[in-house]
JSON list of C-alpha atoms in Angstrom, two decimals:
[
{"chain": "A", "resi": 1, "resn": "MET", "atom": "CA", "xyz": [4.41, -17.20, -32.58]},
{"chain": "A", "resi": 2, "resn": "SER", "atom": "CA", "xyz": [5.87, -15.21, -29.69]},
{"chain": "A", "resi": 3, "resn": "CYS", "atom": "CA", "xyz": [5.84, -16.36, -26.09]},
{"chain": "A", "resi": 4, "resn": "LYS", "atom": "CA", "xyz": [5.21, -13.31, -23.96]},
{"chain": "A", "resi": 5, "resn": "PRO", "atom": "CA", "xyz": [5.18, -13.74, -20.21]},
{"chain": "A", "resi": 6, "resn": "VAL", "atom": "CA", "xyz": [1.68, -13.61, -18.76]},
{"chain": "A", "resi": 7, "resn": "LEU", "atom": "CA", "xyz": [1.40, -11.00, -16.02]},
{"chain": "A", "resi": 8, "resn": "LYS", "atom": "CA", "xyz": [-1.92, -10.50, -14.24]},
{"chain": "A", "resi": 9, "resn": "ILE", "atom": "CA", "xyz": [-3.09, -8.26, -11.46]},
{"chain": "A", "resi": 10, "resn": "LYS", "atom": "CA", "xyz": [-6.14, -9.43, -9.58]},
{"chain": "A", "resi": 11, "resn": "SER", "atom": "CA", "xyz": [-8.04, -8.84, -6.37]},
{"chain": "A", "resi": 12, "resn": "THR", "atom": "CA", "xyz": [-7.21, -11.37, -3.70]},
{"chain": "A", "resi": 13, "resn": "GLU", "atom": "CA", "xyz": [-8.08, -12.45, -0.19]},
{"chain": "A", "resi": 14, "resn": "GLU", "atom": "CA", "xyz": [-5.17, -14.90, 0.02]},
{"chain": "A", "resi": 15, "resn": "TYR", "atom": "CA", "xyz": [-3.47, -13.01, 2.84]},
{"chain": "A", "resi": 16, "resn": "GLU", "atom": "CA", "xyz": [-1.21, -15.91, 3.87]},
{"chain": "A", "resi": 17, "resn": "ALA", "atom": "CA", "xyz": [0.36, -16.01, 0.40]},
{"chain": "A", "resi": 18, "resn": "LEU", "atom": "CA", "xyz": [0.76, -12.23, 0.47]},
{"chain": "A", "resi": 19, "resn": "ASP", "atom": "CA", "xyz": [2.31, -12.46, 3.96]},
{"chain": "A", "resi": 20, "resn": "GLU", "atom": "CA", "xyz": [4.92, -14.90, 2.63]},
{"chain": "A", "resi": 21, "resn": "LEU", "atom": "CA", "xyz": [5.66, -12.61, -0.34]},
{"chain": "A", "resi": 22, "resn": "PHE", "atom": "CA", "xyz": [5.97, -9.55, 1.90]},
{"chain": "A", "resi": 23, "resn": "ALA", "atom": "CA", "xyz": [8.21, -11.33, 4.42]},
{"chain": "A", "resi": 24, "resn": "ARG", "atom": "CA", "xyz": [10.42, -12.72, 1.62]},
{"chain": "A", "resi": 25, "resn": "ASN", "atom": "CA", "xyz": [10.88, -9.18, 0.31]},
{"chain": "A", "resi": 26, "resn": "GLY", "atom": "CA", "xyz": [11.41, -7.43, 3.65]},
{"chain": "A", "resi": 27, "resn": "ALA", "atom": "CA", "xyz": [7.95, -5.85, 3.88]},
{"chain": "A", "resi": 28, "resn": "PRO", "atom": "CA", "xyz": [6.10, -7.84, 6.56]},
{"chain": "A", "resi": 29, "resn": "LEU", "atom": "CA", "xyz": [2.38, -7.28, 6.91]},
{"chain": "A", "resi": 30, "resn": "CYS", "atom": "CA", "xyz": [1.45, -6.38, 10.50]},
{"chain": "A", "resi": 31, "resn": "TYR", "atom": "CA", "xyz": [-2.20, -6.37, 11.46]},
{"chain": "A", "resi": 32, "resn": "SER", "atom": "CA", "xyz": [-3.78, -4.70, 14.46]},
{"chain": "A", "resi": 33, "resn": "GLU", "atom": "CA", "xyz": [-7.30, -4.37, 15.77]},
{"chain": "A", "resi": 34, "resn": "LYS", "atom": "CA", "xyz": [-7.28, -0.84, 14.32]},
{"chain": "A", "resi": 35, "resn": "THR", "atom": "CA", "xyz": [-6.60, -2.07, 10.78]},
{"chain": "A", "resi": 36, "resn": "GLU", "atom": "CA", "xyz": [-9.39, -2.70, 8.29]},
{"chain": "A", "resi": 37, "resn": "ILE", "atom": "CA", "xyz": [-8.29, -4.27, 5.01]},
{"chain": "A", "resi": 38, "resn": "VAL", "atom": "CA", "xyz": [-10.07, -2.43, 2.21]},
{"chain": "A", "resi": 39, "resn": "HIS", "atom": "CA", "xyz": [-8.58, -4.22, -0.79]},
{"chain": "A", "resi": 40, "resn": "ALA", "atom": "CA", "xyz": [-5.63, -6.42, -1.70]},
{"chain": "A", "resi": 41, "resn": "TRP", "atom": "CA", "xyz": [-4.10, -7.17, -5.09]},
{"chain": "A", "resi": 42, "resn": "ALA", "atom": "CA", "xyz": [-1.86, -9.98, -6.24]},
{"chain": "A", "resi": 43, "resn": "LEU", "atom": "CA", "xyz": [0.44, -9.66, -9.22]},
{"chain": "A", "resi": 44, "resn": "THR", "atom": "CA", "xyz": [1.11, -13.03, -10.82]},
{"chain": "A", "resi": 45, "resn": "HIS", "atom": "CA", "xyz": [3.36, -14.37, -13.56]},
{"chain": "A", "resi": 46, "resn": "GLY", "atom": "CA", "xyz": [2.54, -17.40, -15.67]},
{"chain": "A", "resi": 47, "resn": "GLY", "atom": "CA", "xyz": [-0.69, -19.31, -15.82]},
{"chain": "A", "resi": 48, "resn": "GLY", "atom": "CA", "xyz": [-2.38, -22.42, -14.55]},
{"chain": "A", "resi": 49, "resn": "ALA", "atom": "CA", "xyz": [-0.21, -24.66, -12.39]},
{"chain": "A", "resi": 50, "resn": "LEU", "atom": "CA", "xyz": [2.83, -22.48, -13.18]},
{"chain": "A", "resi": 51, "resn": "GLU", "atom": "CA", "xyz": [1.26, -19.26, -11.91]},
{"chain": "A", "resi": 52, "resn": "ALA", "atom": "CA", "xyz": [3.53, -17.58, -9.35]},
{"chain": "A", "resi": 53, "resn": "LEU", "atom": "CA", "xyz": [2.81, -14.71, -6.99]},
{"chain": "A", "resi": 54, "resn": "ILE", "atom": "CA", "xyz": [5.42, -12.04, -7.74]},
{"chain": "A", "resi": 55, "resn": "GLY", "atom": "CA", "xyz": [3.93, -8.90, -6.21]},
{"chain": "A", "resi": 56, "resn": "GLY", "atom": "CA", "xyz": [1.16, -7.52, -4.10]},
{"chain": "A", "resi": 57, "resn": "LEU", "atom": "CA", "xyz": [-0.28, -4.54, -2.30]},
{"chain": "A", "resi": 58, "resn": "VAL", "atom": "CA", "xyz": [-2.65, -4.27, 0.67]},
{"chain": "A", "resi": 59, "resn": "LEU", "atom": "CA", "xyz": [-4.76, -1.13, 1.08]},
{"chain": "A", "resi": 60, "resn": "VAL", "atom": "CA", "xyz": [-6.14, -0.41, 4.55]},
{"chain": "A", "resi": 61, "resn": "LYS", "atom": "CA", "xyz": [-8.22, 2.08, 6.50]},
{"chain": "A", "resi": 62, "resn": "GLU", "atom": "CA", "xyz": [-7.19, 2.79, 10.08]},
{"chain": "A", "resi": 63, "resn": "ARG", "atom": "CA", "xyz": [-10.12, 2.62, 12.48]},
{"chain": "A", "resi": 64, "resn": "GLU", "atom": "CA", "xyz": [-10.32, 4.70, 15.62]},
{"chain": "A", "resi": 65, "resn": "ALA", "atom": "CA", "xyz": [-9.55, 2.58, 18.66]},
{"chain": "A", "resi": 66, "resn": "ALA", "atom": "CA", "xyz": [-12.29, 2.34, 21.26]},
{"chain": "A", "resi": 67, "resn": "GLY", "atom": "CA", "xyz": [-11.79, 4.78, 24.10]},
{"chain": "A", "resi": 68, "resn": "GLU", "atom": "CA", "xyz": [-9.54, 7.20, 22.20]},
{"chain": "A", "resi": 69, "resn": "LYS", "atom": "CA", "xyz": [-10.12, 10.90, 22.79]},
{"chain": "A", "resi": 70, "resn": "GLU", "atom": "CA", "xyz": [-12.33, 12.69, 20.32]},
{"chain": "A", "resi": 71, "resn": "GLU", "atom": "CA", "xyz": [-10.17, 14.65, 17.89]},
{"chain": "A", "resi": 72, "resn": "ASN", "atom": "CA", "xyz": [-11.07, 17.93, 16.22]},
{"chain": "A", "resi": 73, "resn": "THR", "atom": "CA", "xyz": [-13.43, 17.70, 13.28]},
{"chain": "A", "resi": 74, "resn": "ALA", "atom": "CA", "xyz": [-10.93, 18.86, 10.62]},
{"chain": "A", "resi": 75, "resn": "MET", "atom": "CA", "xyz": [-8.40, 16.18, 11.64]},
{"chain": "A", "resi": 76, "resn": "LYS", "atom": "CA", "xyz": [-11.11, 13.49, 11.69]},
{"chain": "A", "resi": 77, "resn": "ARG", "atom": "CA", "xyz": [-12.25, 14.49, 8.19]},
{"chain": "A", "resi": 78, "resn": "LYS", "atom": "CA", "xyz": [-8.67, 14.27, 6.91]},
{"chain": "A", "resi": 79, "resn": "GLN", "atom": "CA", "xyz": [-8.33, 10.78, 8.38]},
{"chain": "A", "resi": 80, "resn": "CYS", "atom": "CA", "xyz": [-11.57, 9.72, 6.66]},
{"chain": "A", "resi": 81, "resn": "ASP", "atom": "CA", "xyz": [-10.17, 10.86, 3.31]},
{"chain": "A", "resi": 82, "resn": "ARG", "atom": "CA", "xyz": [-6.86, 9.01, 3.75]},
{"chain": "A", "resi": 83, "resn": "TYR", "atom": "CA", "xyz": [-6.20, 5.35, 2.98]},
{"chain": "A", "resi": 84, "resn": "PHE", "atom": "CA", "xyz": [-2.90, 3.59, 3.69]},
{"chain": "A", "resi": 85, "resn": "ILE", "atom": "CA", "xyz": [-0.69, 1.12, 1.91]},
{"chain": "A", "resi": 86, "resn": "LYS", "atom": "CA", "xyz": [-0.17, -1.42, 4.66]},
{"chain": "A", "resi": 87, "resn": "SER", "atom": "CA", "xyz": [2.37, -3.40, 2.69]},
{"chain": "A", "resi": 88, "resn": "MET", "atom": "CA", "xyz": [3.66, -3.62, -0.85]},
{"chain": "A", "resi": 89, "resn": "ALA", "atom": "CA", "xyz": [6.28, -5.86, -2.41]},
{"chain": "A", "resi": 90, "resn": "LEU", "atom": "CA", "xyz": [7.61, -7.04, -5.73]},
{"chain": "A", "resi": 91, "resn": "ASP", "atom": "CA", "xyz": [10.02, -9.96, -6.14]},
{"chain": "A", "resi": 92, "resn": "ARG", "atom": "CA", "xyz": [13.53, -8.80, -7.02]},
{"chain": "A", "resi": 93, "resn": "LEU", "atom": "CA", "xyz": [13.53, -10.39, -10.50]},
{"chain": "A", "resi": 94, "resn": "TYR", "atom": "CA", "xyz": [10.57, -8.24, -11.53]},
{"chain": "A", "resi": 95, "resn": "ARG", "atom": "CA", "xyz": [11.75, -4.84, -10.28]},
{"chain": "A", "resi": 96, "resn": "GLY", "atom": "CA", "xyz": [12.50, -2.08, -12.76]},
{"chain": "A", "resi": 97, "resn": "MET", "atom": "CA", "xyz": [9.68, -3.18, -15.08]},
{"chain": "A", "resi": 98, "resn": "LYS", "atom": "CA", "xyz": [7.14, -0.49, -14.05]},
{"chain": "A", "resi": 99, "resn": "LEU", "atom": "CA", "xyz": [5.06, -3.08, -12.20]},
{"chain": "A", "resi": 100, "resn": "SER", "atom": "CA", "xyz": [5.16, -1.07, -8.96]},
{"chain": "A", "resi": 101, "resn": "LYS", "atom": "CA", "xyz": [3.47, 1.79, -10.82]},
{"chain": "A", "resi": 102, "resn": "ILE", "atom": "CA", "xyz": [0.68, -0.57, -11.89]},
{"chain": "A", "resi": 103, "resn": "LEU", "atom": "CA", "xyz": [0.07, -1.64, -8.27]},
{"chain": "A", "resi": 104, "resn": "LEU", "atom": "CA", "xyz": [0.15, 1.96, -7.01]},
{"chain": "A", "resi": 105, "resn": "ASP", "atom": "CA", "xyz": [-2.21, 3.10, -9.78]},
{"chain": "A", "resi": 106, "resn": "LYS", "atom": "CA", "xyz": [-4.66, 0.34, -8.78]},
{"chain": "A", "resi": 107, "resn": "ALA", "atom": "CA", "xyz": [-4.56, 1.57, -5.18]},
{"chain": "A", "resi": 108, "resn": "CYS", "atom": "CA", "xyz": [-5.10, 5.21, -6.25]},
{"chain": "A", "resi": 109, "resn": "ASP", "atom": "CA", "xyz": [-8.05, 4.20, -8.43]},
{"chain": "A", "resi": 110, "resn": "GLU", "atom": "CA", "xyz": [-9.60, 2.31, -5.50]},
{"chain": "A", "resi": 111, "resn": "VAL", "atom": "CA", "xyz": [-9.14, 5.25, -3.10]},
{"chain": "A", "resi": 112, "resn": "ARG", "atom": "CA", "xyz": [-10.81, 7.58, -5.64]},
{"chain": "A", "resi": 113, "resn": "MET", "atom": "CA", "xyz": [-13.67, 5.13, -6.11]},
{"chain": "A", "resi": 114, "resn": "LEU", "atom": "CA", "xyz": [-14.18, 5.01, -2.32]},
{"chain": "A", "resi": 115, "resn": "GLY", "atom": "CA", "xyz": [-14.31, 8.80, -2.15]},
{"chain": "A", "resi": 116, "resn": "GLY", "atom": "CA", "xyz": [-10.89, 9.20, -0.57]},
{"chain": "A", "resi": 117, "resn": "ARG", "atom": "CA", "xyz": [-8.50, 12.01, -1.40]},
{"chain": "A", "resi": 118, "resn": "GLU", "atom": "CA", "xyz": [-5.14, 10.69, -0.24]},
{"chain": "A", "resi": 119, "resn": "LEU", "atom": "CA", "xyz": [-3.09, 7.53, -0.41]},
{"chain": "A", "resi": 120, "resn": "ALA", "atom": "CA", "xyz": [-0.48, 7.35, 2.35]},
{"chain": "A", "resi": 121, "resn": "VAL", "atom": "CA", "xyz": [2.28, 5.07, 3.56]},
{"chain": "A", "resi": 122, "resn": "LEU", "atom": "CA", "xyz": [4.53, 4.95, 6.61]},
{"chain": "A", "resi": 123, "resn": "ALA", "atom": "CA", "xyz": [8.03, 4.13, 5.38]},
{"chain": "A", "resi": 124, "resn": "GLU", "atom": "CA", "xyz": [11.58, 4.00, 6.64]},
{"chain": "A", "resi": 125, "resn": "GLU", "atom": "CA", "xyz": [14.35, 5.91, 4.89]},
{"chain": "A", "resi": 126, "resn": "PRO", "atom": "CA", "xyz": [15.23, 3.69, 1.89]},
{"chain": "A", "resi": 127, "resn": "GLN", "atom": "CA", "xyz": [11.57, 2.94, 1.11]},
{"chain": "A", "resi": 128, "resn": "SER", "atom": "CA", "xyz": [10.58, 6.59, 1.48]},
{"chain": "A", "resi": 129, "resn": "GLU", "atom": "CA", "xyz": [12.73, 7.48, -1.55]},
{"chain": "A", "resi": 130, "resn": "PHE", "atom": "CA", "xyz": [10.96, 4.77, -3.56]},
{"chain": "A", "resi": 131, "resn": "PHE", "atom": "CA", "xyz": [7.53, 6.25, -2.79]},
{"chain": "A", "resi": 132, "resn": "LYS", "atom": "CA", "xyz": [8.71, 9.82, -3.47]},
{"chain": "A", "resi": 133, "resn": "HIS", "atom": "CA", "xyz": [9.65, 8.64, -6.98]},
{"chain": "A", "resi": 134, "resn": "PHE", "atom": "CA", "xyz": [5.92, 7.90, -7.49]},
{"chain": "A", "resi": 135, "resn": "GLY", "atom": "CA", "xyz": [4.65, 11.31, -6.36]},
{"chain": "A", "resi": 136, "resn": "PHE", "atom": "CA", "xyz": [4.37, 10.83, -2.59]},
{"chain": "A", "resi": 137, "resn": "GLN", "atom": "CA", "xyz": [5.38, 13.78, -0.41]},
{"chain": "A", "resi": 138, "resn": "GLU", "atom": "CA", "xyz": [6.32, 14.09, 3.25]},
{"chain": "A", "resi": 139, "resn": "GLY", "atom": "CA", "xyz": [3.25, 14.54, 5.43]},
{"chain": "A", "resi": 140, "resn": "ARG", "atom": "CA", "xyz": [3.29, 17.00, 8.28]},
{"chain": "A", "resi": 141, "resn": "GLU", "atom": "CA", "xyz": [2.65, 14.21, 10.77]},
{"chain": "A", "resi": 142, "resn": "SER", "atom": "CA", "xyz": [5.91, 12.28, 10.05]},
{"chain": "A", "resi": 143, "resn": "GLU", "atom": "CA", "xyz": [7.10, 10.27, 13.01]},
{"chain": "A", "resi": 144, "resn": "LYS", "atom": "CA", "xyz": [10.76, 11.31, 13.01]},
{"chain": "A", "resi": 145, "resn": "ASP", "atom": "CA", "xyz": [11.31, 9.87, 16.50]},
{"chain": "A", "resi": 146, "resn": "ARG", "atom": "CA", "xyz": [10.67, 6.37, 15.13]},
{"chain": "A", "resi": 147, "resn": "ASP", "atom": "CA", "xyz": [12.57, 6.90, 11.88]},
{"chain": "A", "resi": 148, "resn": "LEU", "atom": "CA", "xyz": [9.28, 6.61, 9.99]},
{"chain": "A", "resi": 149, "resn": "HIS", "atom": "CA", "xyz": [8.14, 9.04, 7.34]},
{"chain": "A", "resi": 150, "resn": "LEU", "atom": "CA", "xyz": [4.49, 9.63, 6.58]},
{"chain": "A", "resi": 151, "resn": "LEU", "atom": "CA", "xyz": [4.30, 9.99, 2.81]},
{"chain": "A", "resi": 152, "resn": "VAL", "atom": "CA", "xyz": [1.10, 11.16, 1.17]},
{"chain": "A", "resi": 153, "resn": "ARG", "atom": "CA", "xyz": [-0.07, 11.29, -2.44]},
{"chain": "A", "resi": 154, "resn": "LYS", "atom": "CA", "xyz": [-3.20, 13.11, -3.59]},
{"chain": "A", "resi": 155, "resn": "VAL", "atom": "CA", "xyz": [-5.42, 10.96, -5.74]}
]
């Protein structure tokens, strides 16, 4: 009889646990009044009392802030088709096992199901290379002045 590790990915609303995971792995989750959480996933290892949270991803939709100027219709449509990864992390011991791909595929599937066309993330330089490895490309709206890169992946 073999003892394979039990890995599960599941929907979650345990945002405090995800916050701790993200902070522990240098990817803090920052909320704002413009952020609407669409879906969150937890990646766990083990079962029962020994189950441990080892990874997670939060998918969001940015809402227009009250009082903002009306943008052109084409830009508004593009924003409606785009969902964002607000935060994503995987504990160091579990990296290099293709688990990040599983989380990103879940997010892409969800965006497609919601009728979206793009999955995007704002990332700093080292993280931007990680996302490019998974098919994300520089968006035209990158915020170079803040050292952030808008990376977009068609779903």
